[in-house]
mmCIF file of C-alpha atoms in Angstrom:
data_model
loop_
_atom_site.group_PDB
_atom_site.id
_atom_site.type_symbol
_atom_site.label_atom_id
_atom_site.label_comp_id
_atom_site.label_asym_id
_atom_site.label_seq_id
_atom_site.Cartn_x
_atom_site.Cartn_y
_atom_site.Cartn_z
ATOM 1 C CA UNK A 190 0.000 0.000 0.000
ATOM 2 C CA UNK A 191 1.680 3.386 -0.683
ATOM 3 C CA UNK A 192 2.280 5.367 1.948
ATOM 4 C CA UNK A 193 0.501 8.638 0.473
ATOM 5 C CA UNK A 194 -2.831 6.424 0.673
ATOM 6 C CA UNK A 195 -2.769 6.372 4.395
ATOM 7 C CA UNK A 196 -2.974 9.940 4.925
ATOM 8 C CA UNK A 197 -6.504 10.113 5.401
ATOM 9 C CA UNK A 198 -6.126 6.731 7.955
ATOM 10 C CA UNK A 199 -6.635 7.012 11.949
ATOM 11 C CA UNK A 200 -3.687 6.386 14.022
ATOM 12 C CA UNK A 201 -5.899 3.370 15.330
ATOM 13 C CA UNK A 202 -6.704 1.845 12.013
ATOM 14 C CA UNK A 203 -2.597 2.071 11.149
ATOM 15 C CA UNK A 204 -2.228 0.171 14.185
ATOM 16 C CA UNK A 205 -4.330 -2.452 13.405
ATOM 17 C CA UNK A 206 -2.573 -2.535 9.920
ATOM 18 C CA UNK A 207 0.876 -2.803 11.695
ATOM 19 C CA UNK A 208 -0.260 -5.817 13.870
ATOM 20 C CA UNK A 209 -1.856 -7.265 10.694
ATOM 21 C CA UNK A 210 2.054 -7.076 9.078
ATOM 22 C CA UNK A 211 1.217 -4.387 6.783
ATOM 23 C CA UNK A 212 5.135 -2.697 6.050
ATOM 24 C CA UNK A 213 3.189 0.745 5.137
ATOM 25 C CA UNK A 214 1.785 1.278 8.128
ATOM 26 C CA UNK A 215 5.187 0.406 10.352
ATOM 27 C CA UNK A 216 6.138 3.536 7.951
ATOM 28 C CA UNK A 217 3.514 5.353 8.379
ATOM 29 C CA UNK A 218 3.112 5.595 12.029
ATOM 30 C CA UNK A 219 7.435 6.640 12.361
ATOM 31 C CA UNK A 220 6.672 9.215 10.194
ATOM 32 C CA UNK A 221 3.471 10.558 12.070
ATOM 33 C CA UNK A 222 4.600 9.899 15.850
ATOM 34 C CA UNK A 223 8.219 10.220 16.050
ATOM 35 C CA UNK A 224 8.061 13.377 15.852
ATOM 36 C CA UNK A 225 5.153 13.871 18.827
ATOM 37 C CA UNK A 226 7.311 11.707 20.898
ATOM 38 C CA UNK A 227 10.541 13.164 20.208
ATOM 39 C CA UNK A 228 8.909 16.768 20.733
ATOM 40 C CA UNK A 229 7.244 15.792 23.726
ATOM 41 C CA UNK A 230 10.206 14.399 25.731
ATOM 42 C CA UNK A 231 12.639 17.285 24.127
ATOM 43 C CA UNK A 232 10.457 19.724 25.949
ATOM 44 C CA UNK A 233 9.883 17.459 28.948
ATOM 45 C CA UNK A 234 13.492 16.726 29.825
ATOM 46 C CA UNK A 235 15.170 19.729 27.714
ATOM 47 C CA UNK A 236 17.798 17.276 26.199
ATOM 48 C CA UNK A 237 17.987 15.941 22.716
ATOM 49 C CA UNK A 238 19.853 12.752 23.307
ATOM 50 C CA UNK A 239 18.219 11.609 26.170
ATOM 51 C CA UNK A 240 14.383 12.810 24.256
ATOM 52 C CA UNK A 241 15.599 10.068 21.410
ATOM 53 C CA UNK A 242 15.915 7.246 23.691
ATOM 54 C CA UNK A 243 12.577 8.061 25.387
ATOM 55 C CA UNK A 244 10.295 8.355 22.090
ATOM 56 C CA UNK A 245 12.662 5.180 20.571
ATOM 57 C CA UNK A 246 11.644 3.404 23.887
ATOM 58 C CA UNK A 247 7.583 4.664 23.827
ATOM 59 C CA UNK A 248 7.555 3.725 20.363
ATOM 60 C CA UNK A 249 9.144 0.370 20.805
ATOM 61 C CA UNK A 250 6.105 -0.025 23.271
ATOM 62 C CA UNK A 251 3.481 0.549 21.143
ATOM 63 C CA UNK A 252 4.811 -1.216 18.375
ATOM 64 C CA UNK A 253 4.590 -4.303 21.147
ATOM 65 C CA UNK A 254 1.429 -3.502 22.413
ATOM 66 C CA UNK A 255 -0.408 -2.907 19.198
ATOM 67 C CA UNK A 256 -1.980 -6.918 18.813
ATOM 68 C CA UNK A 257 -3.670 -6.121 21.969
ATOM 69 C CA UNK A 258 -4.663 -2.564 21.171
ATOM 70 C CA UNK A 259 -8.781 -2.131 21.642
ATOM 71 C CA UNK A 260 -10.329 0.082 19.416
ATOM 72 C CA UNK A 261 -12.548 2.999 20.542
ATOM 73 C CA UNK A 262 -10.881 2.797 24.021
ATOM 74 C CA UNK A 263 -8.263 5.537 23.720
ATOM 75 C CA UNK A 264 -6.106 7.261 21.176
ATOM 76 C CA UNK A 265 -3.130 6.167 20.115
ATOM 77 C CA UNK A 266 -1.395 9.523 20.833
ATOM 78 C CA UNK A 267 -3.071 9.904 23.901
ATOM 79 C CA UNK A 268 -1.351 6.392 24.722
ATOM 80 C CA UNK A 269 2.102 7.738 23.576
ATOM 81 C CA UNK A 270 1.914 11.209 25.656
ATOM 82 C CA UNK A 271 1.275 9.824 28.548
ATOM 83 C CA UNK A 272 4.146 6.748 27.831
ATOM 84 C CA UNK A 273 6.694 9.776 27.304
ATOM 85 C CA UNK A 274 5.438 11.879 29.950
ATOM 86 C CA UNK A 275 6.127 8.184 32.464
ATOM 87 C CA UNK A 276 9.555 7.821 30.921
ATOM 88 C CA UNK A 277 10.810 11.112 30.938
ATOM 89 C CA UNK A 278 9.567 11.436 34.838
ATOM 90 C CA UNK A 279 11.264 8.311 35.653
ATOM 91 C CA UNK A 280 15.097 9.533 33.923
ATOM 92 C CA UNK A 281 14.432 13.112 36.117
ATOM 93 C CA UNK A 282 13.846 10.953 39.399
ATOM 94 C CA UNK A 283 16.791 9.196 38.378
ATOM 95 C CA UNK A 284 19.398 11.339 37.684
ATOM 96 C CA UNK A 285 17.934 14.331 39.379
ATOM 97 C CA UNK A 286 17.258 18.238 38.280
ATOM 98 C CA UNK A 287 19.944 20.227 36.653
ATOM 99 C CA UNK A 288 19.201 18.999 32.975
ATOM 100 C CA UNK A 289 21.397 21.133 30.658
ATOM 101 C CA UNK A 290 19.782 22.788 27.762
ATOM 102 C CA UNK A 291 20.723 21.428 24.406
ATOM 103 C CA UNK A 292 20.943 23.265 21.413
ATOM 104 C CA UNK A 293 17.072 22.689 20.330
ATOM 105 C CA UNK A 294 17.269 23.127 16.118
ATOM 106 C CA UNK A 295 14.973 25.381 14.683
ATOM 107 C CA UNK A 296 13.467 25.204 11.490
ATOM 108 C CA UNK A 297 14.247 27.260 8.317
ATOM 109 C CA UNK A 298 12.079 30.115 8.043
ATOM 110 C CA UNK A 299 13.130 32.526 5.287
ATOM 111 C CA UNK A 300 10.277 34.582 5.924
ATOM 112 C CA UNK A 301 11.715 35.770 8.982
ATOM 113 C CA UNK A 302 14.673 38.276 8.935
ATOM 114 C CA UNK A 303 17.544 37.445 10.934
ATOM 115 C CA UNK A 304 17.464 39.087 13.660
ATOM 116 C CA UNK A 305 14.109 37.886 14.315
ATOM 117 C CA UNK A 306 14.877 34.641 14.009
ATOM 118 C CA UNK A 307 17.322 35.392 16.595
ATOM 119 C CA UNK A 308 15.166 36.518 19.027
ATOM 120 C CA UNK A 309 12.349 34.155 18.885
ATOM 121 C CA UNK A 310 15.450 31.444 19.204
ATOM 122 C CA UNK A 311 16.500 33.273 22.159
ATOM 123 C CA UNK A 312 12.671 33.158 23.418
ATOM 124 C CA UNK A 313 12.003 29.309 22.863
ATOM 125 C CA UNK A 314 15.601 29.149 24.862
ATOM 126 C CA UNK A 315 14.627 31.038 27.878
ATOM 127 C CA UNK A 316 11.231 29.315 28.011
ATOM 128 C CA UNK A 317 12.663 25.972 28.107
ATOM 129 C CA UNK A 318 14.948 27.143 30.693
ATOM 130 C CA UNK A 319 11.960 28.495 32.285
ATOM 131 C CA UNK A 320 9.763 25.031 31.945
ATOM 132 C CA UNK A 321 12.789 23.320 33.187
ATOM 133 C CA UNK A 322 12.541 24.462 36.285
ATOM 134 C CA UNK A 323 8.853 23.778 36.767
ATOM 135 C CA UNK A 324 7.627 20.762 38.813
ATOM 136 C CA UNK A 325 7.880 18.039 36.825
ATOM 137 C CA UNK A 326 3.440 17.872 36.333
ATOM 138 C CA UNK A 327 3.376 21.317 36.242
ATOM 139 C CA UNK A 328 5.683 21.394 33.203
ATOM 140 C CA UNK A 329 3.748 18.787 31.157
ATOM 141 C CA UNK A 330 0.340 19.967 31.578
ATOM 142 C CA UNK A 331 1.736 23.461 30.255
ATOM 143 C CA UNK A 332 3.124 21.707 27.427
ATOM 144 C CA UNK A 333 0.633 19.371 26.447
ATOM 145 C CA UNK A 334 -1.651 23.189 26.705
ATOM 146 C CA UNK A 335 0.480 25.913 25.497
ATOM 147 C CA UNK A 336 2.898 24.235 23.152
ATOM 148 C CA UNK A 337 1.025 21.177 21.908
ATOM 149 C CA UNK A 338 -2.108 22.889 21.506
ATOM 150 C CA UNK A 339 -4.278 20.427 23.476
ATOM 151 C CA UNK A 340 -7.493 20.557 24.976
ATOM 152 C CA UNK A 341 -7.733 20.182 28.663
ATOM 153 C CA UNK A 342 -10.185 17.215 28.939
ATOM 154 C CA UNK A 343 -7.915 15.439 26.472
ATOM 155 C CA UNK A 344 -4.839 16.833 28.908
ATOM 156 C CA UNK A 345 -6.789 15.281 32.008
ATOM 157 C CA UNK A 346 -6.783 12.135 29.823
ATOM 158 C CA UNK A 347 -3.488 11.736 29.334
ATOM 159 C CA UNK A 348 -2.088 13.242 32.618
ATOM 160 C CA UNK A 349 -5.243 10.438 34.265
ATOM 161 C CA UNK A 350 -6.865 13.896 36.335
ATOM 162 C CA UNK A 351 -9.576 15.890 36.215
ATOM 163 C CA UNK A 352 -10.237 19.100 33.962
ATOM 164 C CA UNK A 353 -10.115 21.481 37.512
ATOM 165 C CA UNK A 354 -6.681 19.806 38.436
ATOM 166 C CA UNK A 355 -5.204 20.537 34.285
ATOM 167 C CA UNK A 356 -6.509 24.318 34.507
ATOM 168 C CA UNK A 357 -5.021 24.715 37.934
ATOM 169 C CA UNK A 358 -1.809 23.277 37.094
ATOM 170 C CA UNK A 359 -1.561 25.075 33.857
ATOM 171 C CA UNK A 360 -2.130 28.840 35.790
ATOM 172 C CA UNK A 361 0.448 27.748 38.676
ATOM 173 C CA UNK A 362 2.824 26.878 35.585
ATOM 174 C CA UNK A 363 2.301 29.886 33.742
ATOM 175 C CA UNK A 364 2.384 32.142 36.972
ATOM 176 C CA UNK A 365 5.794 30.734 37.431
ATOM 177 C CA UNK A 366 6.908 31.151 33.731
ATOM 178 C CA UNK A 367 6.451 34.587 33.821
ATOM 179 C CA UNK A 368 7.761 35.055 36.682
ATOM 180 C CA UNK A 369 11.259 33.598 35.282
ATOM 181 C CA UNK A 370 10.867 35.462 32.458
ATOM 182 C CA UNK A 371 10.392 39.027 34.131
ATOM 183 C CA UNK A 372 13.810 39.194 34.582
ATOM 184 C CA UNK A 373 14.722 38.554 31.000
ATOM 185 C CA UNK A 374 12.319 40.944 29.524
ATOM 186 C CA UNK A 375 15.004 43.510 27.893
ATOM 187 C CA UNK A 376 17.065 41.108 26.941
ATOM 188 C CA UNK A 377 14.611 38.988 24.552
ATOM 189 C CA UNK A 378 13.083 41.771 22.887
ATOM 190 C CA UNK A 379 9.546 42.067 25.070
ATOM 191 C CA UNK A 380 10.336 46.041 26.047
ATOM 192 C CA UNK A 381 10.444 46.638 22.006
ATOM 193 C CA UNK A 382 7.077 44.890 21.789
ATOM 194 C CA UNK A 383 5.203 47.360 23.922
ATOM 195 C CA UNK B 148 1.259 44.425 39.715
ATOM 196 C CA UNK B 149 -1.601 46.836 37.816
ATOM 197 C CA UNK B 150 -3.260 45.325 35.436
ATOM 198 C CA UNK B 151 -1.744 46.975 32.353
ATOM 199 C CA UNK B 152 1.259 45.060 33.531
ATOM 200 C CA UNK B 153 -0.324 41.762 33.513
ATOM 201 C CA UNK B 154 -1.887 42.139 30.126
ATOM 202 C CA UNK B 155 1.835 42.986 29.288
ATOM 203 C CA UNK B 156 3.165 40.051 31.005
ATOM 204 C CA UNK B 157 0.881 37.797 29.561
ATOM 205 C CA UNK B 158 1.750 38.508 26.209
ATOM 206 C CA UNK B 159 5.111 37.873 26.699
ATOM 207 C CA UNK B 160 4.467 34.568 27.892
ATOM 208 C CA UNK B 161 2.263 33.686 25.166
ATOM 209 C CA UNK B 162 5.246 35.270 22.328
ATOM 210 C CA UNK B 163 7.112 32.545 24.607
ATOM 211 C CA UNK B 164 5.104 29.777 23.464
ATOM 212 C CA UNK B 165 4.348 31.051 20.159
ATOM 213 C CA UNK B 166 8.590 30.752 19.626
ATOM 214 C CA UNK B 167 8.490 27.616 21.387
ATOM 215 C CA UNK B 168 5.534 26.471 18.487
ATOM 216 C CA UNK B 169 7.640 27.491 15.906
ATOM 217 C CA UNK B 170 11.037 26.000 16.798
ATOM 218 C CA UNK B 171 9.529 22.320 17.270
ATOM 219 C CA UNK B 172 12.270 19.909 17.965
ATOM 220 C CA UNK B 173 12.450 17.570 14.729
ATOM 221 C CA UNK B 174 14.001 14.035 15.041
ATOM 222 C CA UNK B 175 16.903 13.256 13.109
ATOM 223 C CA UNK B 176 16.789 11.014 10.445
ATOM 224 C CA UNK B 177 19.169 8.702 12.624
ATOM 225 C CA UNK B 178 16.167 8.856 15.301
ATOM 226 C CA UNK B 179 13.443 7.892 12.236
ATOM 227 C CA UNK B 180 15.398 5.055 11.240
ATOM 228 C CA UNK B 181 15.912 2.752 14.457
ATOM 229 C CA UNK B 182 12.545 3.583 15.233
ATOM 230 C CA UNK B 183 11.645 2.064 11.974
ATOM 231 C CA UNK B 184 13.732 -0.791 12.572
ATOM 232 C CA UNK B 185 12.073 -1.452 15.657
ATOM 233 C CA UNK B 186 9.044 -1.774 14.049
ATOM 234 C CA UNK B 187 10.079 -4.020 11.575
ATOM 235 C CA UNK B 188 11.700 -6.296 13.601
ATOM 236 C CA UNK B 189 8.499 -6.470 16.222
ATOM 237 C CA UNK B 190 6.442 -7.366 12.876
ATOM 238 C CA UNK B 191 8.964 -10.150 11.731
ATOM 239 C CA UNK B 192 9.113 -11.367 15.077
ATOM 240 C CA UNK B 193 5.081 -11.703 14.770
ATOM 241 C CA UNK B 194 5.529 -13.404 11.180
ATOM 242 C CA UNK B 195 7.856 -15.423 12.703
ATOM 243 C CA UNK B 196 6.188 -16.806 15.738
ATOM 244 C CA UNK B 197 3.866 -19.488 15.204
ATOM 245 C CA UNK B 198 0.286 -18.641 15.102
ATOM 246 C CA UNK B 199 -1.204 -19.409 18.710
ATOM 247 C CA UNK B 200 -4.052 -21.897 19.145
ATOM 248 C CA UNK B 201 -7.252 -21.046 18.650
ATOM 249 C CA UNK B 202 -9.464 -19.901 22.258
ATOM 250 C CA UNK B 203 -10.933 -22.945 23.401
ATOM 251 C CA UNK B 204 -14.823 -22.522 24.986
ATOM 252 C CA UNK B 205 -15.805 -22.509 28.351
ATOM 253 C CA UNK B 206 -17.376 -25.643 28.247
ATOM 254 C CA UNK B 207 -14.600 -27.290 26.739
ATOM 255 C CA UNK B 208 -12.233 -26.229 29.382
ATOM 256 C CA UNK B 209 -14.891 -27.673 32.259
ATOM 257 C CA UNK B 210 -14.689 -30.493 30.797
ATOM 258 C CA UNK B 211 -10.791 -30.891 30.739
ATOM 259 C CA UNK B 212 -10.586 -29.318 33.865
ATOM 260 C CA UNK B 213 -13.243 -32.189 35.432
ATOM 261 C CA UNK B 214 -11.408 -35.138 33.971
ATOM 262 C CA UNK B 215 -13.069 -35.924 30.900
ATOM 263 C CA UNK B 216 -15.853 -37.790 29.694
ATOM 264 C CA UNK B 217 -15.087 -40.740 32.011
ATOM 265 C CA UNK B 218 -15.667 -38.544 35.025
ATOM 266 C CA UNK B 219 -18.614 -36.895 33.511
ATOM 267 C CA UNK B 220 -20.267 -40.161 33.081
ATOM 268 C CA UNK B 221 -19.264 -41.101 37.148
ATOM 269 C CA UNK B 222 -20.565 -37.679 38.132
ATOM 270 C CA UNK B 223 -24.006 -38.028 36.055
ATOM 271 C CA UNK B 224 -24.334 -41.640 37.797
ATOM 272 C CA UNK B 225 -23.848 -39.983 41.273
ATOM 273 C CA UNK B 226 -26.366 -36.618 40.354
ATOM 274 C CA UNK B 227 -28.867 -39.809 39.711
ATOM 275 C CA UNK B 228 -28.450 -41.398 42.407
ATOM 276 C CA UNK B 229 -28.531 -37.970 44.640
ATOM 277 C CA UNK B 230 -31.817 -37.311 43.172
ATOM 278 C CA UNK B 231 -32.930 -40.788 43.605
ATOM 279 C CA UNK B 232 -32.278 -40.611 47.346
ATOM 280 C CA UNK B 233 -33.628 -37.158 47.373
ATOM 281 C CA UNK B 234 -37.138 -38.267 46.126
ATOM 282 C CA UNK B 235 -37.266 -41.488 48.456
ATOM 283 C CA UNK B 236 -34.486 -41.554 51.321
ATOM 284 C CA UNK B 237 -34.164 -44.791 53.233
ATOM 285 C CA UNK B 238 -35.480 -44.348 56.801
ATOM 286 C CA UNK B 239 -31.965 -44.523 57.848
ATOM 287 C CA UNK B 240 -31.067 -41.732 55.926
ATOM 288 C CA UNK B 241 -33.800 -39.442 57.297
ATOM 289 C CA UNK B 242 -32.969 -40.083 60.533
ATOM 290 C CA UNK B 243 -29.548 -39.466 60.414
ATOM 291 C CA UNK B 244 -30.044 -36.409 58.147
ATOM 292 C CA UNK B 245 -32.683 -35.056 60.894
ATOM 293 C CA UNK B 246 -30.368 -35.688 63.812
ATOM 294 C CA UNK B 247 -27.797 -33.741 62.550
ATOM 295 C CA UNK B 248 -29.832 -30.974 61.457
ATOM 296 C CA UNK B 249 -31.196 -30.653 64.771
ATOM 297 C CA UNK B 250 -34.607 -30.947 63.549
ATOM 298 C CA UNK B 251 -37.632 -32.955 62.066
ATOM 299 C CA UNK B 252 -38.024 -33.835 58.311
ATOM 300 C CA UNK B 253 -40.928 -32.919 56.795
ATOM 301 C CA UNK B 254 -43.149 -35.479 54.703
ATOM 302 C CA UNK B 255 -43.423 -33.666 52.286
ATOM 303 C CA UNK B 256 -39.742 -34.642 51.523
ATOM 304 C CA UNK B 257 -40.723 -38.679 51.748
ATOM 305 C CA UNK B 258 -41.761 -39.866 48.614
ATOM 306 C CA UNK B 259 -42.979 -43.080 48.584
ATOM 307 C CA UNK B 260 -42.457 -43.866 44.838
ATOM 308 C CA UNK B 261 -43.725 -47.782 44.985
ATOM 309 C CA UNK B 262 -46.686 -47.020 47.174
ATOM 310 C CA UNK B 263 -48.473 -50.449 45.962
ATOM 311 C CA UNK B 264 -45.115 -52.182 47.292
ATOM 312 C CA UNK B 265 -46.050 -53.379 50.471
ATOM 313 C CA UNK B 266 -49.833 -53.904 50.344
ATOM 314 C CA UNK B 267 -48.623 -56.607 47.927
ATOM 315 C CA UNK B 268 -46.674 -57.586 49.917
ATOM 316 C CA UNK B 269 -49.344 -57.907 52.792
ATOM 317 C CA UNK B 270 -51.807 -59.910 50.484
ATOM 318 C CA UNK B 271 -48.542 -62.422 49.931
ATOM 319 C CA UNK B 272 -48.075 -62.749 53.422
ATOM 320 C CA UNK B 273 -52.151 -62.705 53.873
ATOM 321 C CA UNK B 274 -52.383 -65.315 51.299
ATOM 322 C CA UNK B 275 -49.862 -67.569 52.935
#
């Protein structure tokens, strides 16, 4: 099957087709959730190499789990968050705070003029410092909110609390975000903004 | 903190996220391929592994787990016989079953199910 006919194909249905041996879907599925995964656990543990192993590890889970997979009882990238979110926790309890901040790549965006591109760099850099030093559930429902673009009762879902408990997280998160930030304002551009 | 200030503050935070949005951490390609592998290798693994037998039913596994058909057939012979003694207990039986219960055993629980029995056996005697 080629692998531009499975656009239009649920996550859940590609699973089914991976269990079932189809090669496509194996294909498919990298293409569409390595990069969640990866994302996910760059922004949860603010370190590239250690963000591969995690989303190679949740992946290598739910290419195990996927004969047993039920339909219609929970999305497949719900699944994966919270698999990330459990990993990532588990390497901070392990080797502790202090994560250093890798170089995160950006993409090319010849739209932007350099110096822009400079400061919104600089930006996404002080905000994962920021996040970084969030508690650790703090940090993820922020992320899952703010940078993944989620909706809180899928959140709660993944994070396995209520809505009230994702909202209040998300403002005691974003309280102490700009809090880090305040001190930082000249230096990445916000006093130009107005 | 007025409130200009948080309006202020706020936007900063959300030109924070909005970089963040835009600067998405890619995978390399390096990342893309052994997570590929992996799944290629779990699905050969699957071709390879035999395919496992088919879910046996519930009353098939009774029947395993009671010993058979040979012990079916001894436990149909003793439900027979239960209700057999059930429907006409031997006086014996009544008692016994009544003194260990403490109490007295209804009639309705005799059945005599030969009730001509003995009057034959009367006349016999009678006609001896």
């Amino acid at each position: 099957m080629p692998l531009d006919a499975m656009q239009d194909v649920s996550d859940e249905a590609l699973l089914v087709l991976f269990a079932n041996g189809e090669p496509a879907a194996a294909r498919a599925l990298t293409l569409r959730l390595t990069p969640k995964a990866f994302g996910h656990a760059v922004r949860l543990l603010g370190n590239r190499a250690e963000a591969e192993d995690v989303a190679q590890e949740a992946l290598l889970r739910l290419w195990r789990v996927a004969p047993e997979w039920r339909q219609g009882e929970a999305k497949v990238t719900t699944w994966l968050y919270r698999v990330v979110a459990n990993l990532c926790t588990d390497r901070l309890r392990r080797s502790g705070r202090g994560l250093a901040l890798d170089a995160i790549p950006e993409p090319e965006d010849e739209a932007r003029g350099p110096l822009d591109k400079m400061q919104a760099e600089a930006r996404a850099d002080a905000l994962q410092v920021a996040l970084d030093g969030l508690p650790d559930r703090q940090r993820q429902a922020v992320v899952l909110r703010h940078i993944e673009g989620m909706a809180n009762p899928e959140i709660a879902e993944i994070m396995e609390i209520s809505v009230d408990a994702v909202e209040s997280l998300t403002a005691r998160g974003k309280r102490a975000l700009s809090a880090a930030l305040e001190g930082r304002r000249e230096e990445l551009g916000y006093a130009d903004d107005g | 903190m007025q409130m200009t200030d948080k309006h202020k503050h706020g936007g900063e935070l959300e030109a924070a996220f909005d970089a963040a949005r835009s600067s998405r951490p890619e995978p390399s390609s390096d990342l893309m391929a052994r997570v590929l592998a992996d799944a290629q290798s779990v699905q050969a693994q699957k071709r390879a592994a035999p395919a496992a037998p088919a879910p046996r039913g519930y009353l098939r596994q009774l029947l395993e787990a009671l010993g058979g058909w040979p012990a079916v057939a001894g436990l149909s012979a003793a439900g027979v016989a239960g209700v057999w003694l059930g429907l006409g207990p031997m006086a014996g039986v009544s008692d016994t079953v009544a003194n260990y219960l403490g109490v007295s055993v209804p009639p309705v629980y005799s059945v005599d199910v030969m009730p001509g029995a003995e009057l034959g056996l009367a006349w016999e005697e009678g006609a001896l």
